[in-house]
Coordinates of C-alpha atoms in Angstrom, one line a residue:
M1 CA 0.0 0.0 0.0
L2 CA 2.9 2.4 0.8
A3 CA 4.2 2.0 -2.8
E4 CA 0.8 2.9 -4.2
L5 CA 0.5 6.0 -2.0
T6 CA 4.1 7.1 -2.8
Q7 CA 3.4 6.7 -6.6
L8 CA 0.2 8.7 -6.2
V9 CA 2.0 11.7 -4.6
T10 CA 4.6 11.5 -7.4
D11 CA 2.0 11.4 -10.2
V12 CA -0.3 14.2 -9.1
N13 CA 1.1 17.7 -9.6
G14 CA 1.1 19.6 -6.3
A15 CA 0.4 16.5 -4.1
W16 CA 2.5 16.3 -1.0
A17 CA 0.8 13.5 1.0
A18 CA -1.4 10.5 0.6
A19 CA -3.0 8.3 3.2
I20 CA -5.5 5.6 3.7
G21 CA -7.8 6.2 6.6
G22 CA -10.6 4.4 8.3
L23 CA -13.9 6.2 8.8
D24 CA -13.2 5.6 12.5
G25 CA -10.5 8.3 12.1
L26 CA -7.5 6.0 12.3
L27 CA -4.6 6.1 9.9
V28 CA -4.0 2.8 8.1
E29 CA -1.0 3.8 5.9
G30 CA 0.4 7.1 4.8
Y31 CA 3.2 8.8 2.8
A32 CA 4.2 12.5 2.9
H33 CA 7.0 14.6 1.3
A34 CA 6.9 17.0 4.3
D35 CA 7.0 16.4 8.0
T36 CA 3.3 16.4 8.8
D37 CA 0.9 14.7 11.1
L38 CA -1.0 12.3 8.9
N39 CA -2.8 11.0 11.9
L40 CA -4.4 14.4 12.5
L41 CA -5.2 14.9 8.8
V42 CA -7.0 11.5 8.7
A43 CA -8.8 12.0 12.0
E44 CA -10.2 15.4 11.0
H45 CA -11.2 14.4 7.5
A46 CA -12.8 11.2 8.6
G47 CA -15.3 13.2 10.6
I48 CA -15.9 15.6 7.7
L49 CA -16.5 12.7 5.3
R50 CA -18.8 10.9 7.7
S51 CA -20.9 14.1 8.1
A52 CA -21.0 14.9 4.4
S53 CA -22.0 11.3 3.6
A54 CA -24.8 11.3 6.2
A55 CA -26.1 14.6 4.8
Y56 CA -26.1 13.4 1.2
T57 CA -27.6 10.0 1.8
Q58 CA -30.1 10.7 4.6
T59 CA -31.0 14.4 4.5
L60 CA -30.5 15.4 0.9
G61 CA -31.2 12.0 -0.8
G62 CA -28.1 12.4 -3.0
G63 CA -26.9 8.8 -2.7
T64 CA -23.6 7.5 -1.7
T65 CA -20.7 10.0 -1.5
R66 CA -18.3 9.3 -4.3
E67 CA -15.6 12.0 -3.6
L68 CA -15.1 15.1 -1.6
Y69 CA -12.8 18.1 -2.2
L70 CA -12.0 20.7 0.4
R71 CA -10.0 23.8 -0.3
G72 CA -8.6 26.2 2.2
E73 CA -6.1 29.1 1.9
T74 CA -3.1 26.9 2.3
L75 CA -4.4 23.3 2.2
S76 CA -6.6 21.4 -0.2
V77 CA -7.6 17.8 0.4
F78 CA -9.3 15.3 -2.0
L79 CA -11.1 12.4 -0.4
Q80 CA -12.0 9.2 -2.3
P81 CA -14.0 6.6 -0.4
I82 CA -12.6 3.0 -0.5
G83 CA -15.5 0.6 0.1
S84 CA -17.7 1.4 3.1
D85 CA -15.0 1.6 5.8
F86 CA -12.0 3.4 4.4
F87 CA -11.0 6.4 2.3
L88 CA -8.0 7.8 0.4
L89 CA -6.8 11.2 1.4
L90 CA -4.7 13.2 -1.0
A91 CA -3.2 16.5 0.3
L92 CA -2.5 19.2 -2.3
D93 CA -0.8 22.5 -2.4
G94 CA -1.9 25.7 -4.3
R95 CA -0.5 24.6 -7.6
S96 CA -2.2 21.2 -7.6
N97 CA -4.0 19.6 -10.5
L98 CA -7.5 18.6 -9.3
G99 CA -8.2 16.7 -12.5
Q100 CA -5.1 14.5 -11.9
A101 CA -6.1 14.1 -8.2
R102 CA -9.5 12.8 -9.2
L103 CA -8.3 10.5 -12.0
Y104 CA -5.3 9.0 -10.3
G105 CA -7.0 9.0 -6.9
R106 CA -10.0 7.0 -8.2
D107 CA -7.7 4.5 -9.9
A108 CA -5.5 4.1 -6.7
A109 CA -8.6 3.6 -4.6
R110 CA -9.8 0.8 -6.8
R111 CA -6.4 -0.9 -6.5
L112 CA -6.1 -0.3 -2.8
E113 CA -9.6 -1.7 -2.1
A114 CA -8.4 -5.2 -3.1
Q115 CA -5.7 -4.9 -0.5
L116 CA -7.9 -3.8 2.4

């Protein structure tokens, strides 16, 4: 799994970290170029993904959440669910390519699902 995450960060312009997290907020595996707390990133985004998924499926009737993108002033994160219990987190900088993140992230999530 680590090799898959490392390759994802290499392939996506502007990506600096990738992780697999559980919806329980625990880090399963991660890779980062910079010294960063992937445990914190996964824990915070697991809660956001759980809330967004509940709103879409229960309140809004929008069906299963397929991806989530959050953009702040200095941090952007792309989340791709992996099955019903895990998700792929891809951390991006200001020069990131969201199209690459979506395309490569979706493909990586499919491959990683077989390993989880």
